[in-house]
mmCIF file of C-alpha atoms in Angstrom:
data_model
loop_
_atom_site.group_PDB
_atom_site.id
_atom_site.type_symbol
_atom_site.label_atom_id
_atom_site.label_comp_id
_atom_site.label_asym_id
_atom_site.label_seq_id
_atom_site.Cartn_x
_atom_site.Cartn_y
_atom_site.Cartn_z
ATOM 1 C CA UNK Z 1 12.299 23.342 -38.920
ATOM 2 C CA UNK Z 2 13.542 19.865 -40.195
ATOM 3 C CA UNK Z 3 15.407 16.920 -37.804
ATOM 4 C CA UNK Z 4 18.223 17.934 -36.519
ATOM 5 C CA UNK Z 5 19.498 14.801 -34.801
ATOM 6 C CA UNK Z 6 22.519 16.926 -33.032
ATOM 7 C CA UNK Z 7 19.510 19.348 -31.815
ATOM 8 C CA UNK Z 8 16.545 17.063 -31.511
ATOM 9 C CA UNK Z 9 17.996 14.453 -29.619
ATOM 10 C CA UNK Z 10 16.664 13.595 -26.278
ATOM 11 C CA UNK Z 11 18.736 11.716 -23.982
ATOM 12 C CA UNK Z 12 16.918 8.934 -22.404
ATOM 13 C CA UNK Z 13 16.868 8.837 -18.387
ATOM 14 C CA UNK Z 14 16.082 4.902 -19.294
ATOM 15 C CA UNK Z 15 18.966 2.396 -17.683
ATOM 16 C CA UNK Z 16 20.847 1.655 -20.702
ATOM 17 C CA UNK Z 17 20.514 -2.189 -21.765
ATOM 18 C CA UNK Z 18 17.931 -2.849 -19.034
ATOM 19 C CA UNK Z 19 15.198 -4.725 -20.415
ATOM 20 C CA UNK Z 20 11.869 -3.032 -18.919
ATOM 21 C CA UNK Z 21 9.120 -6.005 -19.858
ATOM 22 C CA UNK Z 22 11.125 -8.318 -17.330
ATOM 23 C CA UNK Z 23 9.320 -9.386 -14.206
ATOM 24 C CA UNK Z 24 9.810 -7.065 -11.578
ATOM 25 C CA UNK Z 25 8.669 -4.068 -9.236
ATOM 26 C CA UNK Z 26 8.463 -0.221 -11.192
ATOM 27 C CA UNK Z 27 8.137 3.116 -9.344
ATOM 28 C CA UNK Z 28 6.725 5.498 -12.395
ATOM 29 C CA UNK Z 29 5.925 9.331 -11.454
ATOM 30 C CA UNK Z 30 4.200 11.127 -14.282
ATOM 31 C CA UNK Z 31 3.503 14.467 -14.582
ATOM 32 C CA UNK Z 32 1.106 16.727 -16.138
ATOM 33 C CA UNK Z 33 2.757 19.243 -18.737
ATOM 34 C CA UNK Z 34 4.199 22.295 -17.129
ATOM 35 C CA UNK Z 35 2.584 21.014 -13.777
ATOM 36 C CA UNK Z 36 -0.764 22.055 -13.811
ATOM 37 C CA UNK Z 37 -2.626 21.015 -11.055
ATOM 38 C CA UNK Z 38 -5.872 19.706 -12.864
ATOM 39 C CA UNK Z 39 -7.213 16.372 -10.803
ATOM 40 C CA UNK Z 40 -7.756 17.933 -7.757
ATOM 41 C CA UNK Z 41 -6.657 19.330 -4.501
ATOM 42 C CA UNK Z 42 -5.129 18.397 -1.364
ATOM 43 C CA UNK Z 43 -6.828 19.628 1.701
ATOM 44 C CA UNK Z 44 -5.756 18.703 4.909
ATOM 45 C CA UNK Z 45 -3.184 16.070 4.150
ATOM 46 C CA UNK Z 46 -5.886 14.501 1.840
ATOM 47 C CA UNK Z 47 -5.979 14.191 -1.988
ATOM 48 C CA UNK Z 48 -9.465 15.208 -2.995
ATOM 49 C CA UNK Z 49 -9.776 13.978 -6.682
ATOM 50 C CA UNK Z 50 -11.819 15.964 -9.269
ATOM 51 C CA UNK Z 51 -13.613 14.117 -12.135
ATOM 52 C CA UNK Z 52 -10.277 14.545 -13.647
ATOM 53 C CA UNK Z 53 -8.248 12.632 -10.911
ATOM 54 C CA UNK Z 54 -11.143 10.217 -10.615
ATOM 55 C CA UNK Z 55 -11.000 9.274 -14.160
ATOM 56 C CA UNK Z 56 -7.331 9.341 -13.889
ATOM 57 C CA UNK Z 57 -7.191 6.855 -11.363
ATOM 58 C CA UNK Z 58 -9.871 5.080 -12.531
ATOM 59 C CA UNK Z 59 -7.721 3.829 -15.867
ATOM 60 C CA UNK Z 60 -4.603 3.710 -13.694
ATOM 61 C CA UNK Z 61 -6.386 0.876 -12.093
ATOM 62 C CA UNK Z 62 -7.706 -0.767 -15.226
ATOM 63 C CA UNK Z 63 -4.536 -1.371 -16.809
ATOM 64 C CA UNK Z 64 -4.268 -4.612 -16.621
ATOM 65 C CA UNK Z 65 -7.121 -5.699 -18.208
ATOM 66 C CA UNK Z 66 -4.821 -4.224 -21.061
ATOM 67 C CA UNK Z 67 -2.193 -5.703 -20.279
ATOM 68 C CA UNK Z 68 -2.735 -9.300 -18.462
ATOM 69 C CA UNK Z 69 0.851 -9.462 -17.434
ATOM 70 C CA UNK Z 70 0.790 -6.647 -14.901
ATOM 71 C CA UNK Z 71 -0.548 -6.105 -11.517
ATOM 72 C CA UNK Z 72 -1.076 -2.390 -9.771
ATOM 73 C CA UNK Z 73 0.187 -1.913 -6.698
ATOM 74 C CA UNK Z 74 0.154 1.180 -4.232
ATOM 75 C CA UNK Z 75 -0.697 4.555 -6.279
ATOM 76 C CA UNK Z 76 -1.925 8.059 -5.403
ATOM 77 C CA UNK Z 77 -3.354 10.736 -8.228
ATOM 78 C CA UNK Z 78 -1.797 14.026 -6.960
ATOM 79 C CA UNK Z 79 -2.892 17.368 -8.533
ATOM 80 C CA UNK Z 80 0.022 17.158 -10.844
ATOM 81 C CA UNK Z 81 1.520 13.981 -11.098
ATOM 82 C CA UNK Z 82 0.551 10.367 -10.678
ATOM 83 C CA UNK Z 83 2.829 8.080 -8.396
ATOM 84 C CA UNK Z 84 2.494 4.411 -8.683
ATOM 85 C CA UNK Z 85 3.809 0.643 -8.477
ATOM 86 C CA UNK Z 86 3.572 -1.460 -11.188
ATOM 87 C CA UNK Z 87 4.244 -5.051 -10.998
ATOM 88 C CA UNK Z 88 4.846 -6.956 -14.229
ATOM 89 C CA UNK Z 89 4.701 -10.938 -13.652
ATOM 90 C CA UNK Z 90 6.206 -14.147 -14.878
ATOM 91 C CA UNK Z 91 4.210 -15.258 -18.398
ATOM 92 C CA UNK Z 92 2.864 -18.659 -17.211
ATOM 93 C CA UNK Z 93 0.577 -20.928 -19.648
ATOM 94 C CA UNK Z 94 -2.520 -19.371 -17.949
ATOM 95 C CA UNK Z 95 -1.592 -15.724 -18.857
ATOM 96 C CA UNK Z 96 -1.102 -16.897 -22.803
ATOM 97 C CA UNK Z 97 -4.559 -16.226 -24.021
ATOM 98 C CA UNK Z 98 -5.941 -13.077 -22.668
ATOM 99 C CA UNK Z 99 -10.176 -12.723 -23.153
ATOM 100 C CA UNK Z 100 -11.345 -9.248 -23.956
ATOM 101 C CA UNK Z 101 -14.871 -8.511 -25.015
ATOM 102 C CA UNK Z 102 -15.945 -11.972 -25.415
ATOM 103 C CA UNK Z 103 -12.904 -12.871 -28.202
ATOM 104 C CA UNK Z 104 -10.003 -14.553 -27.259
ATOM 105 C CA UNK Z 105 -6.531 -12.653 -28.610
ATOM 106 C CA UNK Z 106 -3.505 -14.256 -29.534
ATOM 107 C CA UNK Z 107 -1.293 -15.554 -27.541
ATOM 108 C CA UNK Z 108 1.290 -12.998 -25.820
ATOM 109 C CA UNK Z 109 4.532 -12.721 -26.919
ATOM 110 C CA UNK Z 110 5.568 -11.403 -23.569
ATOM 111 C CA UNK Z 111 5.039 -8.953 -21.446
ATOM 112 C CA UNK Z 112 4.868 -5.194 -22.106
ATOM 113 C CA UNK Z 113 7.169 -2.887 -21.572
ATOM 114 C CA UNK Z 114 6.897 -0.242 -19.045
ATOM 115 C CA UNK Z 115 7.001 2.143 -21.710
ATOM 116 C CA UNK Z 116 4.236 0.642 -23.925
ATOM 117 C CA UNK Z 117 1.971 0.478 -20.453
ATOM 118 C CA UNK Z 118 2.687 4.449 -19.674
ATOM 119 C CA UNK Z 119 2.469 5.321 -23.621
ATOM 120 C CA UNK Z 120 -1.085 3.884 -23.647
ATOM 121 C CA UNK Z 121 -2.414 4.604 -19.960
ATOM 122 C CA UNK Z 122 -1.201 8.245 -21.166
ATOM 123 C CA UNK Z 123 -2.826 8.620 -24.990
ATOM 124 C CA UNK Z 124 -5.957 6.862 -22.770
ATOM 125 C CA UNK Z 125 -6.181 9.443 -20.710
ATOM 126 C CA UNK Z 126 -5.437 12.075 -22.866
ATOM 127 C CA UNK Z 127 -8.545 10.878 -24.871
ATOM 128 C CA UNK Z 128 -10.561 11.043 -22.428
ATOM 129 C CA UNK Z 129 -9.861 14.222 -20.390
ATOM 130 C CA UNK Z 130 -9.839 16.005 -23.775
ATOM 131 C CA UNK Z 131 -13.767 14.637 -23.829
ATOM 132 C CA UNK Z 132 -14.124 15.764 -20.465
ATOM 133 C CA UNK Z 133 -13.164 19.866 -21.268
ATOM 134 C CA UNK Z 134 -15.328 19.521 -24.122
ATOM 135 C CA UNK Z 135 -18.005 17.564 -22.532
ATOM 136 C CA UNK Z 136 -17.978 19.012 -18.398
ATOM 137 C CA UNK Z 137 -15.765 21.591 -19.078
ATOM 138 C CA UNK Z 138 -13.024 20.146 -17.174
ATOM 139 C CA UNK Z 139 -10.149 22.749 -17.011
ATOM 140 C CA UNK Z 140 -8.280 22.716 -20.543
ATOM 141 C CA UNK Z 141 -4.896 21.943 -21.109
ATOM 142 C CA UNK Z 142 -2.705 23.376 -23.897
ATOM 143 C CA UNK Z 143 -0.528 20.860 -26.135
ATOM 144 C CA UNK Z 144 -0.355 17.945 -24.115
ATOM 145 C CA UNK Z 145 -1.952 16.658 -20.848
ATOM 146 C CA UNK Z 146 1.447 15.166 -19.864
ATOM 147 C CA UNK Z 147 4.752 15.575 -20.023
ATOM 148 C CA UNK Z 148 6.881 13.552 -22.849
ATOM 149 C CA UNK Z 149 8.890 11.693 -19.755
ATOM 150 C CA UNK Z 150 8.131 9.995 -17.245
ATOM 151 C CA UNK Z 151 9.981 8.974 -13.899
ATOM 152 C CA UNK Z 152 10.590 4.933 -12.908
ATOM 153 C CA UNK Z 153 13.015 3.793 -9.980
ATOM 154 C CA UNK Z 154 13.507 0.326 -10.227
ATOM 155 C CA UNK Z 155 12.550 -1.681 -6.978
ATOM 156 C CA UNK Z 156 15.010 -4.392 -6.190
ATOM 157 C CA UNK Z 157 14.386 -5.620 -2.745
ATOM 158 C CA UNK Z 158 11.072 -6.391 -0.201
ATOM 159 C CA UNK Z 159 12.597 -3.157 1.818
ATOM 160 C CA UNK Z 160 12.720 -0.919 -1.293
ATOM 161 C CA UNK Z 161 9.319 -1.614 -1.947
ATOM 162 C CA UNK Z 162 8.008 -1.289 1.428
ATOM 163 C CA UNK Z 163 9.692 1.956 1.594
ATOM 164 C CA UNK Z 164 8.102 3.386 -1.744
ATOM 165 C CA UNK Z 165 4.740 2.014 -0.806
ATOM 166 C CA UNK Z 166 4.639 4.260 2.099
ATOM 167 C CA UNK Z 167 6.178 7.213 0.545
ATOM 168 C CA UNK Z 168 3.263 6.913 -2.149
ATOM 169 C CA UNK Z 169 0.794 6.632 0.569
ATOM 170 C CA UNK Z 170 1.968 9.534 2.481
ATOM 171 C CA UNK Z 171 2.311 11.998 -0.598
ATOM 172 C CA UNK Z 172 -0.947 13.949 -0.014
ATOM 173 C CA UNK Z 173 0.149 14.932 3.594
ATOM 174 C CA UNK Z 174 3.637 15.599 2.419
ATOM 175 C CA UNK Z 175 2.523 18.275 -0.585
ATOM 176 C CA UNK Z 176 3.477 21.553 1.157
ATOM 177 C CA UNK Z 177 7.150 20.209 0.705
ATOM 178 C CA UNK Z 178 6.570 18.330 -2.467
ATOM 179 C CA UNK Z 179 8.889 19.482 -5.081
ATOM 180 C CA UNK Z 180 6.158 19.099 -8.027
ATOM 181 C CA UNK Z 181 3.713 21.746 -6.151
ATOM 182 C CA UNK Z 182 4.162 24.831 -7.495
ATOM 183 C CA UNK Z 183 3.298 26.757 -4.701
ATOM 184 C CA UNK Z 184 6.559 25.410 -2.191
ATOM 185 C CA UNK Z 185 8.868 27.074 -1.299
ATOM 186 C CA UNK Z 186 12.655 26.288 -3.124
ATOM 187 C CA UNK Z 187 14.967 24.302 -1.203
ATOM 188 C CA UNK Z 188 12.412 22.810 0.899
ATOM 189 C CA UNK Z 189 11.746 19.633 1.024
ATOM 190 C CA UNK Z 190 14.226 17.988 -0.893
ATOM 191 C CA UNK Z 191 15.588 14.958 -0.439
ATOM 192 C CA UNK Z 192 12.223 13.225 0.541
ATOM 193 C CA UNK Z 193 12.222 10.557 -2.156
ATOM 194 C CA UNK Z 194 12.416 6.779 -0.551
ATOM 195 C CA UNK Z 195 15.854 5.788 -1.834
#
């Protein structure tokens, strides 16, 4: 079927003219495609992580040895979706040449975007959990690992944050009321996100 801009078109959830490489505090949720529950399970208000979640969390974590400019803050692998922080600083003169593998790169031209730092943690781990089904016969996925969106709240105050932090913290024990479980019942739970 060829473009059809009037039927193709996806309407970004992004907030229109908001530059998303400036400094500041990022709530992202992703999710898995059609919410399969692939890294794990919780049991007893604990997130146990598979390989899957481990290696999931794992390049969560490593980001910013991609990306120099950002910092991780609180995060939890759930056995859907991935909630997390992400702090992208000020470019000062120390950040300007980032080392990786030995070889200096050029300098930065600025910070990422938080869409460049989800596109790549998410073709990353696509990569390698695709190598995992073939390799430990990790549970496959069909079409994509995750879905095309993702989810970011901006954090504009100490409170915000503090709020979200614990809300990320919490998510395991909260799950039976989680509205990306599959197996909760509709119409409960809502209203639990921390804004």
């Amino acid at each position: 079927m060829p473009y059809d801009p009037q039927r193709h078109h996806r309407r970004s959830i992004r907030l229109r003219g908001y530059d998303y490489s400036q400094p500041g505090a990022y709530f992202i949720t992703i999710c898995t495609q059609n919410r399969e529950c692939l890294f794990g399970e919780v049991v007893d208000g604990e997130m146990e992580l598979n390989d899957a979640g481990q290696m999931v969390a794992e390049q969560w974590q490593a980001l910013p040895e991609r990306f120099p400019h950002i910092r991780m803050d609180a995060f939890v692998v759930m056995p859907n979706h991935l909630h997390g922080i992400i702090l992208i600083e000020p470019i000062d003169a120390r950040a300007d040449r980032a080392t990786f593998g030995g070889h200096q790169e050029a300098p930065a031209q600025g910070a990422p975007s938080i869409g460049v730092v989800i596109g790549a943690f998410k073709s990353l781990t696509t990569v390698l959990y695709a190598h995992g089904v073939r390799q430990f016969g990790w549970t496959p996925f069909f079409g994509r690992l995750w879905q095309r969106n993702y989810y970011e709240h901006i954090i504009r105050d100490e409170h915000s944050l503090k709020r979200i932090r614990a809300y990320i913290l919490s998510n395991p024990s909260l799950w039976p009321l989680d509205r990306e479980n599959p197996q909760r019942i509709p119409g409960i739970g809502e209203g639990l996100l921390p804004w």
